[in-house]
Amino acid sequence: MADDTETLMPRTRELAGWRGLAERLPLPRRAYVGGEWRNAESGRTFTARNPATGEPLAEVAACDAADVDRAVAIARRTFEAGEWRELPPTERKARMLAWADAIAAHADEIALLETLETGKPIGQTTSVDVPGLVGGLRWYAEALDKLYGETAPNGANSVCLIDREPVGVVAAVVPWNYPLIIAGWKLGPALGAGNSVILKPAEQSTLATLRVAELARDAGIPTGALQVITGLGHEAGQALGLHDDVDAIGFTGSTEVGKKFLEYSARSNMKRIGLECGGKSPHIVTRNVDDLDRIAMYVAYGVWYNQGETCHAGTRLIVDRTIKDELLARVRQWADELQPGDPLDPDTQMGAMIEPEHADKVMGYLQQGRDEGARLLFGGERVRRDSGGDFITPAIFDEVTNDMRIAREEIFGPVLVTIGVDGLDEALAVANDTDYGLGAAIWTNRLSDGHRAARALRAGTVWVNCYDHTSINAPFGGFKQSGQGRDKSLHAFDKYTELKTTWIELDA
């Protein structure tokens, strides 16, 4: 990741430069099917909007079941013909590396497309999101010629081979909050393993994804091996989920929609479903800590980074009562540094909420918290109204109990809820009292407490004395209703491959 960041960052522009580039940047607007830009068969479109201004960006093809049928048929023909899956791993590796290089060479425009359609700050799309996509693709490409099969120990008269084979046609359904990074998490292993992949971006974030797919064609990836279906989730996404010729779905999004894909699988061909869904991650701070300033910084970024629109955000601050007020005072200082601003300004730390409906939902939770008896310490205000966009300031609730809706439901906005506890046992009990299990963290100076908490916390990732530290080589996914299966690391290949056993009996 560091190498990719160093490659991309020198192109970072000033505010005027980004605005100028935005004015002349061509915007993709049609689905990418079989190597061609296509309108939806129905001719329908939906409007892609800029969350920071409310202004329309483009009318994008609203694909439905008919378009999905066409894309799946192309994907199946490509898979059966073997033009991608039968290439030697070294050749697939070379083409994926060329694709990653092409994305890096066009980093400015891809980062800008993501900022324009999601409201994410340009300083983050250039330094985190595009490098994350590039780094992920490179990592999986490099892994392809280093994956070995197995032999089972069955004695002298037989040879038992265990190999991985691509599952077939894979649909990757990715969300709007990190569209490029998460696309890389799925495309890297799914495409790298030899599958034909149909990418379905969220309707709020299609533009950057389309540009990335176009660059794949130029890098030599067969046009039937990677396609992008644009459209609404309940139309295009559902059609992929119900399609009898789609072999696997890799989904990231809400728990509610994740359950729908499980239903679609049962109603169709029992396709494999990999899910990374919602979270309500506990961020525990014990009384046995020293550096509250450092902890406050991690708490602030852990919940307010990306406008709070992060599945594993540390939204539940579970803190020992003896230090709660002192810690919250320090976290409040960080809130002053993380006020929403123009996403095209490289100095902006918080951008716009994705759309008015989602901003309304977040504001509804803020009112719900007050109605439940929690105390809003500060924030939670709509600002920059003259921009036409939807911006909400960082907010903290205190005096929260874990049975309140704001403590149990995923708000997906810049809202931190604070729960005071007495000791580690109570902290762990509160932390695990949730339907989710994506991430969790503990801060402590006692090594034994760190190990104890890591074992006790029911979450896919547990951070000890840090938050949101990550690498592509570490698996990511959740327990409970946060999903099933893992993105990132070599474990991600499990979702997109089948294990085949070949038993060869030798002559005695």
Tab-separated table of C-alpha atoms in Angstrom, residues 97-373:
chain	number	residue	atom	x	y	z
A	97	LEU	CA	-0.534	-6.258	-13.185
A	98	ALA	CA	-0.832	-4.328	-16.452
A	99	TRP	CA	-4.394	-3.432	-15.479
A	100	ALA	CA	-3.262	-2.182	-12.068
A	101	ASP	CA	-0.541	-0.104	-13.744
A	102	ALA	CA	-3.118	1.436	-16.075
A	103	ILE	CA	-5.335	2.378	-13.125
A	104	ALA	CA	-2.345	3.982	-11.397
A	105	ALA	CA	-1.577	5.943	-14.562
A	106	HIS	CA	-5.135	7.321	-14.581
A	107	ALA	CA	-5.341	7.789	-10.815
A	108	ASP	CA	-6.399	11.449	-10.907
A	109	GLU	CA	-9.467	10.959	-13.056
A	110	ILE	CA	-10.554	7.776	-11.258
A	111	ALA	CA	-10.181	9.388	-7.828
A	112	LEU	CA	-12.077	12.441	-9.048
A	113	LEU	CA	-14.911	10.326	-10.433
A	114	GLU	CA	-15.269	8.619	-7.066
A	115	THR	CA	-15.239	11.948	-5.219
A	116	LEU	CA	-17.824	13.472	-7.551
A	117	GLU	CA	-20.272	10.598	-7.166
A	118	THR	CA	-19.799	9.738	-3.467
A	119	GLY	CA	-18.893	13.029	-1.761
A	120	LYS	CA	-15.690	11.516	-0.359
A	121	PRO	CA	-12.822	14.014	0.096
A	122	ILE	CA	-10.403	14.081	-2.826
A	123	GLY	CA	-7.475	13.869	-0.407
A	124	GLN	CA	-8.764	10.434	0.625
A	125	THR	CA	-9.705	9.054	-2.785
A	126	THR	CA	-6.225	9.921	-4.074
A	127	SER	CA	-4.290	8.637	-1.051
A	128	VAL	CA	-6.455	5.726	0.138
A	129	ASP	CA	-9.129	4.529	-2.269
A	130	VAL	CA	-7.356	4.401	-5.615
A	131	PRO	CA	-4.100	3.125	-4.055
A	132	GLY	CA	-6.189	0.543	-2.197
A	133	LEU	CA	-7.652	-0.722	-5.466
A	134	VAL	CA	-4.269	-0.752	-7.201
A	135	GLY	CA	-2.529	-2.436	-4.288
A	136	GLY	CA	-5.238	-5.069	-3.960
A	137	LEU	CA	-5.110	-6.009	-7.635
A	138	ARG	CA	-1.323	-6.188	-7.575
A	139	TRP	CA	-1.303	-8.349	-4.458
A	140	TYR	CA	-3.728	-10.893	-5.887
A	141	ALA	CA	-1.975	-10.876	-9.248
A	142	GLU	CA	1.311	-11.701	-7.552
A	143	ALA	CA	-0.350	-14.546	-5.645
A	144	LEU	CA	-1.636	-16.389	-8.714
A	145	ASP	CA	1.524	-18.304	-9.597
A	146	LYS	CA	2.237	-19.108	-5.958
A	147	LEU	CA	-0.928	-21.048	-5.101
A	148	TYR	CA	-0.223	-24.761	-4.835
A	149	GLY	CA	-2.529	-27.763	-4.765
A	150	GLU	CA	-2.333	-30.584	-2.234
A	151	THR	CA	-1.940	-34.330	-2.095
A	152	ALA	CA	-3.682	-36.410	0.538
A	153	PRO	CA	-1.607	-39.093	2.333
A	154	ASN	CA	-3.385	-42.283	1.232
A	155	GLY	CA	-0.648	-44.865	0.992
A	156	ALA	CA	1.546	-46.286	-1.740
A	157	ASN	CA	-1.159	-47.548	-4.092
A	158	SER	CA	-3.006	-44.326	-4.808
A	159	VAL	CA	-2.466	-40.661	-5.516
A	160	CYS	CA	-5.067	-38.240	-4.221
A	161	LEU	CA	-4.807	-34.745	-5.743
A	162	ILE	CA	-6.682	-31.726	-4.344
A	163	ASP	CA	-6.905	-28.734	-6.649
A	164	ARG	CA	-8.706	-25.417	-6.747
A	165	GLU	CA	-10.814	-24.617	-9.796
A	166	PRO	CA	-12.755	-21.417	-10.553
A	167	VAL	CA	-16.414	-21.668	-9.633
A	168	GLY	CA	-17.620	-20.205	-12.961
A	169	VAL	CA	-19.659	-17.018	-13.315
A	170	VAL	CA	-19.342	-14.688	-10.332
A	171	ALA	CA	-21.398	-11.581	-9.597
A	172	ALA	CA	-19.628	-9.023	-7.400
A	173	VAL	CA	-22.072	-6.582	-5.820
A	174	VAL	CA	-20.272	-3.674	-4.179
A	175	PRO	CA	-21.447	-0.726	-2.057
A	176	TRP	CA	-21.203	3.033	-2.462
A	177	ASN	CA	-19.079	3.846	0.584
A	178	TYR	CA	-15.798	2.308	-0.669
A	179	PRO	CA	-16.669	1.329	-4.246
A	180	LEU	CA	-13.133	1.058	-5.596
A	181	ILE	CA	-11.404	-0.571	-2.630
A	182	ILE	CA	-14.104	-3.207	-2.171
A	183	ALA	CA	-14.301	-3.867	-5.908
A	184	GLY	CA	-10.590	-4.684	-5.727
A	185	TRP	CA	-11.173	-7.051	-2.801
A	186	LYS	CA	-13.585	-9.047	-4.953
A	187	LEU	CA	-12.161	-8.681	-8.442
A	188	GLY	CA	-8.645	-9.614	-7.327
A	189	PRO	CA	-9.408	-13.167	-6.156
A	190	ALA	CA	-12.515	-13.823	-8.283
A	191	LEU	CA	-11.008	-12.725	-11.586
A	192	GLY	CA	-7.537	-13.912	-10.683
A	193	ALA	CA	-8.820	-17.433	-10.022
A	194	GLY	CA	-10.088	-17.615	-13.600
A	195	ASN	CA	-13.770	-16.825	-13.166
A	196	SER	CA	-15.870	-14.627	-15.414
A	197	VAL	CA	-16.989	-11.708	-13.240
A	198	ILE	CA	-19.952	-9.380	-13.548
A	199	LEU	CA	-19.518	-6.321	-11.337
A	200	LYS	CA	-22.659	-4.593	-10.076
A	201	PRO	CA	-21.790	-1.265	-8.431
A	202	ALA	CA	-24.281	0.556	-6.244
A	203	GLU	CA	-26.356	2.997	-8.251
A	204	GLN	CA	-24.873	5.856	-6.226
A	205	SER	CA	-21.306	5.002	-7.331
A	206	THR	CA	-20.999	3.682	-10.866
A	207	LEU	CA	-18.791	6.138	-12.743
A	208	ALA	CA	-15.328	5.311	-11.409
A	209	THR	CA	-16.051	1.589	-11.656
A	210	LEU	CA	-16.920	1.864	-15.339
A	211	ARG	CA	-13.647	3.649	-16.076
A	212	VAL	CA	-11.694	0.980	-14.237
A	213	ALA	CA	-13.378	-1.775	-16.272
A	214	GLU	CA	-12.519	-0.033	-19.529
A	215	LEU	CA	-8.853	-0.084	-18.553
A	216	ALA	CA	-9.067	-3.848	-17.969
A	217	ARG	CA	-9.881	-4.371	-21.635
A	218	ASP	CA	-6.849	-2.348	-22.661
A	219	ALA	CA	-4.674	-4.515	-20.376
A	220	GLY	CA	-5.690	-7.707	-22.179
A	221	ILE	CA	-8.348	-9.084	-19.852
A	222	PRO	CA	-10.992	-10.692	-22.101
A	223	THR	CA	-14.109	-8.593	-22.458
A	224	GLY	CA	-16.338	-11.460	-21.378
A	225	ALA	CA	-14.279	-12.063	-18.247
A	226	LEU	CA	-15.114	-8.664	-16.730
A	227	GLN	CA	-18.358	-6.774	-17.308
A	228	VAL	CA	-20.143	-4.020	-15.387
A	229	ILE	CA	-23.932	-3.967	-15.056
A	230	THR	CA	-25.269	-0.612	-13.900
A	231	GLY	CA	-28.730	-0.272	-12.425
A	232	LEU	CA	-30.856	-0.281	-9.317
A	233	GLY	CA	-30.324	-2.891	-6.655
A	234	HIS	CA	-33.886	-4.208	-6.624
A	235	GLU	CA	-33.728	-4.718	-10.390
A	236	ALA	CA	-30.209	-5.509	-11.632
A	237	GLY	CA	-28.910	-6.766	-8.286
A	238	GLN	CA	-31.928	-8.981	-7.711
A	239	ALA	CA	-31.701	-10.363	-11.255
A	240	LEU	CA	-28.104	-11.431	-10.625
A	241	GLY	CA	-29.071	-13.000	-7.310
A	242	LEU	CA	-31.875	-15.034	-8.868
A	243	HIS	CA	-30.071	-16.016	-12.054
A	244	ASP	CA	-29.656	-19.775	-12.440
A	245	ASP	CA	-26.423	-19.406	-14.406
A	246	VAL	CA	-24.594	-17.282	-11.823
A	247	ASP	CA	-22.511	-19.614	-9.682
A	248	ALA	CA	-21.469	-17.289	-6.856
A	249	ILE	CA	-22.216	-13.867	-5.405
A	250	GLY	CA	-19.722	-11.728	-3.525
A	251	PHE	CA	-21.715	-9.019	-1.734
A	252	THR	CA	-20.810	-6.110	0.517
A	253	GLY	CA	-23.601	-3.941	1.908
A	254	SER	CA	-26.305	-3.873	4.531
A	255	THR	CA	-27.361	-6.922	6.525
A	256	GLU	CA	-30.909	-6.422	5.250
A	257	VAL	CA	-29.855	-6.787	1.607
A	258	GLY	CA	-27.379	-9.552	2.455
A	259	LYS	CA	-30.281	-11.634	3.734
A	260	LYS	CA	-32.060	-11.067	0.426
A	261	PHE	CA	-29.142	-12.631	-1.432
A	262	LEU	CA	-29.368	-15.695	0.793
A	263	GLU	CA	-33.035	-15.872	-0.141
A	264	TYR	CA	-32.236	-15.448	-3.839
A	265	SER	CA	-29.774	-18.326	-3.625
A	266	ALA	CA	-32.385	-20.613	-2.079
A	267	ARG	CA	-34.968	-19.627	-4.692
A	268	SER	CA	-32.598	-20.262	-7.600
A	269	ASN	CA	-29.630	-22.595	-7.996
A	270	MET	CA	-28.163	-22.589	-4.466
A	271	LYS	CA	-25.381	-20.334	-5.707
A	272	ARG	CA	-22.542	-19.696	-3.299
A	273	ILE	CA	-23.032	-16.493	-1.287
A	274	GLY	CA	-20.225	-14.528	0.356
A	275	LEU	CA	-21.422	-11.669	2.541
A	276	GLU	CA	-19.766	-8.734	4.266
A	277	CYS	CA	-22.588	-6.847	5.908
A	278	GLY	CA	-23.267	-4.321	8.630
A	279	GLY	CA	-21.575	-3.608	11.914
A	280	LYS	CA	-21.934	-1.876	15.263
A	281	SER	CA	-18.355	-2.196	16.353
A	282	PRO	CA	-17.406	-1.743	20.028
A	283	HIS	CA	-14.396	0.428	20.839
A	284	ILE	CA	-13.403	-0.414	24.425
A	285	VAL	CA	-11.192	1.874	26.504
A	286	THR	CA	-10.209	0.480	29.906
A	287	ARG	CA	-9.092	2.430	32.942
A	288	ASN	CA	-5.588	0.939	32.480
A	289	VAL	CA	-4.402	3.340	29.795
A	290	ASP	CA	-2.018	6.281	29.714
A	291	ASP	CA	-2.095	8.167	26.420
A	292	LEU	CA	-5.658	9.472	26.155
A	293	ASP	CA	-4.643	11.945	23.464
A	294	ARG	CA	-3.604	9.133	21.127
A	295	ILE	CA	-6.684	7.089	21.977
A	296	ALA	CA	-8.948	10.078	21.311
A	297	MET	CA	-7.474	10.437	17.827
A	298	TYR	CA	-8.173	6.775	17.039
A	299	VAL	CA	-11.701	7.025	18.452
A	300	ALA	CA	-12.416	10.109	16.341
A	301	TYR	CA	-11.109	8.714	13.069
A	302	GLY	CA	-12.565	5.305	13.875
A	303	VAL	CA	-16.093	6.685	13.781
A	304	TRP	CA	-15.940	9.894	11.707
A	305	TYR	CA	-13.642	8.914	8.850
A	306	ASN	CA	-15.546	8.738	5.557
A	307	GLN	CA	-18.446	10.668	7.136
A	308	GLY	CA	-19.125	7.678	9.381
A	309	GLU	CA	-20.169	5.696	6.314
A	310	THR	CA	-17.991	2.711	7.191
A	311	CYS	CA	-19.279	-0.756	8.028
A	312	HIS	CA	-16.714	-1.467	10.758
A	313	ALA	CA	-16.690	2.071	12.219
A	314	GLY	CA	-16.139	2.130	15.972
A	315	THR	CA	-19.570	3.552	16.672
A	316	ARG	CA	-19.964	2.245	20.234
A	317	LEU	CA	-17.419	3.792	22.595
A	318	ILE	CA	-17.459	1.550	25.672
A	319	VAL	CA	-15.312	3.345	28.222
A	320	ASP	CA	-14.574	2.933	31.894
A	321	ARG	CA	-16.475	5.554	33.866
A	322	THR	CA	-13.348	6.662	35.728
A	323	ILE	CA	-11.886	8.162	32.539
A	324	LYS	CA	-14.975	8.733	30.389
A	325	ASP	CA	-15.331	12.482	30.764
A	326	GLU	CA	-11.623	13.099	30.294
A	327	LEU	CA	-11.552	11.014	27.110
A	328	LEU	CA	-14.682	12.612	25.655
A	329	ALA	CA	-13.202	16.076	26.159
A	330	ARG	CA	-10.241	15.047	24.032
A	331	VAL	CA	-12.430	13.420	21.372
A	332	ARG	CA	-14.399	16.646	21.123
A	333	GLN	CA	-11.221	18.496	20.177
A	334	TRP	CA	-10.844	16.165	17.207
A	335	ALA	CA	-14.410	16.909	16.152
A	336	ASP	CA	-13.375	20.521	15.683
A	337	GLU	CA	-10.703	19.323	13.228
A	338	LEU	CA	-13.073	17.075	11.285
A	339	GLN	CA	-15.756	19.474	10.149
A	340	PRO	CA	-17.368	18.860	6.746
A	341	GLY	CA	-15.969	20.771	3.775
A	342	ASP	CA	-15.802	20.868	0.000
A	343	PRO	CA	-14.796	17.354	-1.151
A	344	LEU	CA	-12.654	18.877	-3.929
A	345	ASP	CA	-10.510	20.751	-1.400
A	346	PRO	CA	-7.445	18.575	-0.623
A	347	ASP	CA	-7.536	19.794	2.992
A	348	THR	CA	-11.093	18.548	3.629
A	349	GLN	CA	-11.317	15.707	6.146
A	350	MET	CA	-15.078	15.035	5.979
A	351	GLY	CA	-17.205	15.201	2.865
A	352	ALA	CA	-20.900	14.931	2.070
A	353	MET	CA	-23.390	12.241	3.005
A	354	ILE	CA	-24.150	10.028	0.033
A	355	GLU	CA	-27.704	11.266	-0.654
A	356	PRO	CA	-30.533	13.259	0.966
A	357	GLU	CA	-32.469	10.148	1.956
A	358	HIS	CA	-29.504	8.772	3.848
A	359	ALA	CA	-28.842	12.110	5.536
A	360	ASP	CA	-32.496	12.153	6.625
A	361	LYS	CA	-32.059	8.660	8.057
A	362	VAL	CA	-29.030	9.756	10.095
A	363	MET	CA	-30.856	12.815	11.365
A	364	GLY	CA	-33.738	10.536	12.346
A	365	TYR	CA	-31.388	8.483	14.506
A	366	LEU	CA	-30.112	11.654	16.149
A	367	GLN	CA	-33.662	12.537	17.113
A	368	GLN	CA	-34.305	8.940	18.189
A	369	GLY	CA	-31.337	9.102	20.537
A	370	ARG	CA	-32.661	12.232	22.198
A	371	ASP	CA	-36.115	10.665	22.481
A	372	GLU	CA	-34.610	7.581	24.149
A	373	GLY	CA	-32.975	9.725	26.814
